[in-house]
Coordinates of C-alpha atoms in Angstrom, one line a residue:
X1 CA -0.1 0.0 -0.1
X2 CA 1.7 3.3 -1.1
X3 CA 0.2 5.5 1.2
X4 CA 1.1 2.8 4.5
X5 CA 4.9 3.5 2.8
X6 CA 4.6 7.1 2.3
X7 CA 3.7 7.4 5.9
X8 CA 6.1 5.1 7.7
X9 CA 9.4 6.0 9.3
X10 CA 11.4 3.4 7.4
X11 CA 10.2 5.4 4.5
X12 CA 11.1 8.7 5.9
X13 CA 14.3 7.3 7.3
X14 CA 15.3 6.1 3.8
X15 CA 14.4 9.1 2.1
X16 CA 16.4 11.5 4.7
X17 CA 19.4 9.4 3.8
X18 CA 19.6 10.5 0.6
X19 CA 18.4 13.9 1.0
X20 CA 21.9 14.5 3.1
X21 CA 23.9 13.5 0.1
X22 CA 22.5 15.8 -1.9
X23 CA 24.7 19.0 -2.5
X24 CA 21.6 21.4 -1.9
X25 CA 20.7 22.7 -5.8
X26 CA 17.3 24.1 -6.0
X27 CA 15.9 21.3 -8.4
X28 CA 14.5 17.8 -8.4
X29 CA 16.6 15.4 -9.4
X30 CA 14.0 14.0 -11.6
X31 CA 12.4 16.9 -13.1
X32 CA 9.1 16.6 -14.6
X33 CA 9.5 16.3 -18.3
X34 CA 5.7 18.1 -19.0
X35 CA 7.4 21.3 -17.7
X36 CA 10.7 20.9 -19.5
X37 CA 9.4 19.9 -22.9
X38 CA 6.4 22.3 -22.6
X39 CA 8.3 25.5 -22.6
X40 CA 11.3 26.1 -24.8
X41 CA 12.7 28.8 -22.3
X42 CA 12.4 26.7 -19.3
X43 CA 13.9 23.6 -21.2
X44 CA 17.1 25.7 -22.3
X45 CA 17.2 27.3 -18.5
X46 CA 17.6 23.6 -17.3
X47 CA 20.5 22.8 -20.0
X48 CA 22.2 25.9 -18.8
X49 CA 21.9 25.0 -15.2
X50 CA 23.2 21.7 -15.9
X51 CA 26.0 23.0 -18.0
X52 CA 26.7 25.6 -15.2
X53 CA 27.2 22.8 -12.3
X54 CA 29.8 20.9 -14.5
X55 CA 31.8 23.8 -15.0
X56 CA 35.0 24.1 -13.1
X57 CA 34.4 26.0 -10.0
X58 CA 36.7 29.0 -8.9
X59 CA 38.6 27.8 -5.6
X60 CA 37.9 29.3 -2.1
X61 CA 39.4 32.5 -1.2
X62 CA 41.7 31.8 1.8
X63 CA 42.4 34.6 4.5
X64 CA 45.3 35.7 3.0
X65 CA 44.5 35.8 0.0
X66 CA 41.1 38.6 1.0
X67 CA 43.9 40.0 2.9
X68 CA 46.0 40.5 -0.2
X69 CA 43.0 41.5 -2.4
X70 CA 42.2 44.6 0.4
X71 CA 46.1 45.1 0.3
X72 CA 45.5 45.8 -3.2
X73 CA 43.0 48.0 -3.1
X74 CA 43.6 51.9 -3.6
X75 CA 43.8 53.9 -0.5
X76 CA 40.8 56.2 -1.6
X77 CA 38.6 52.9 -1.5
X78 CA 37.3 52.3 2.3
X79 CA 39.7 49.9 3.7
X80 CA 42.3 49.8 0.7
X81 CA 45.7 50.1 1.7
X82 CA 44.5 49.4 5.3
X83 CA 46.8 46.2 6.3

């Protein structure tokens, strides 16, 4: 019985385990195809989003890098040349 399984604690734990491994995107893993195929704009948006996910990411800024950026700012900018 679907409803009984859907409301069960086992099912909730199983979903929780899967969701906890998600990177946190704003889209469902399996989008409704009617939306994707019903609108060219939406389909293009999804294609571009997937391409962006696969693009190489910029490495995170370390405190030292941030200090160097601030130190390189011209003095007329608040905080510039302050360090």
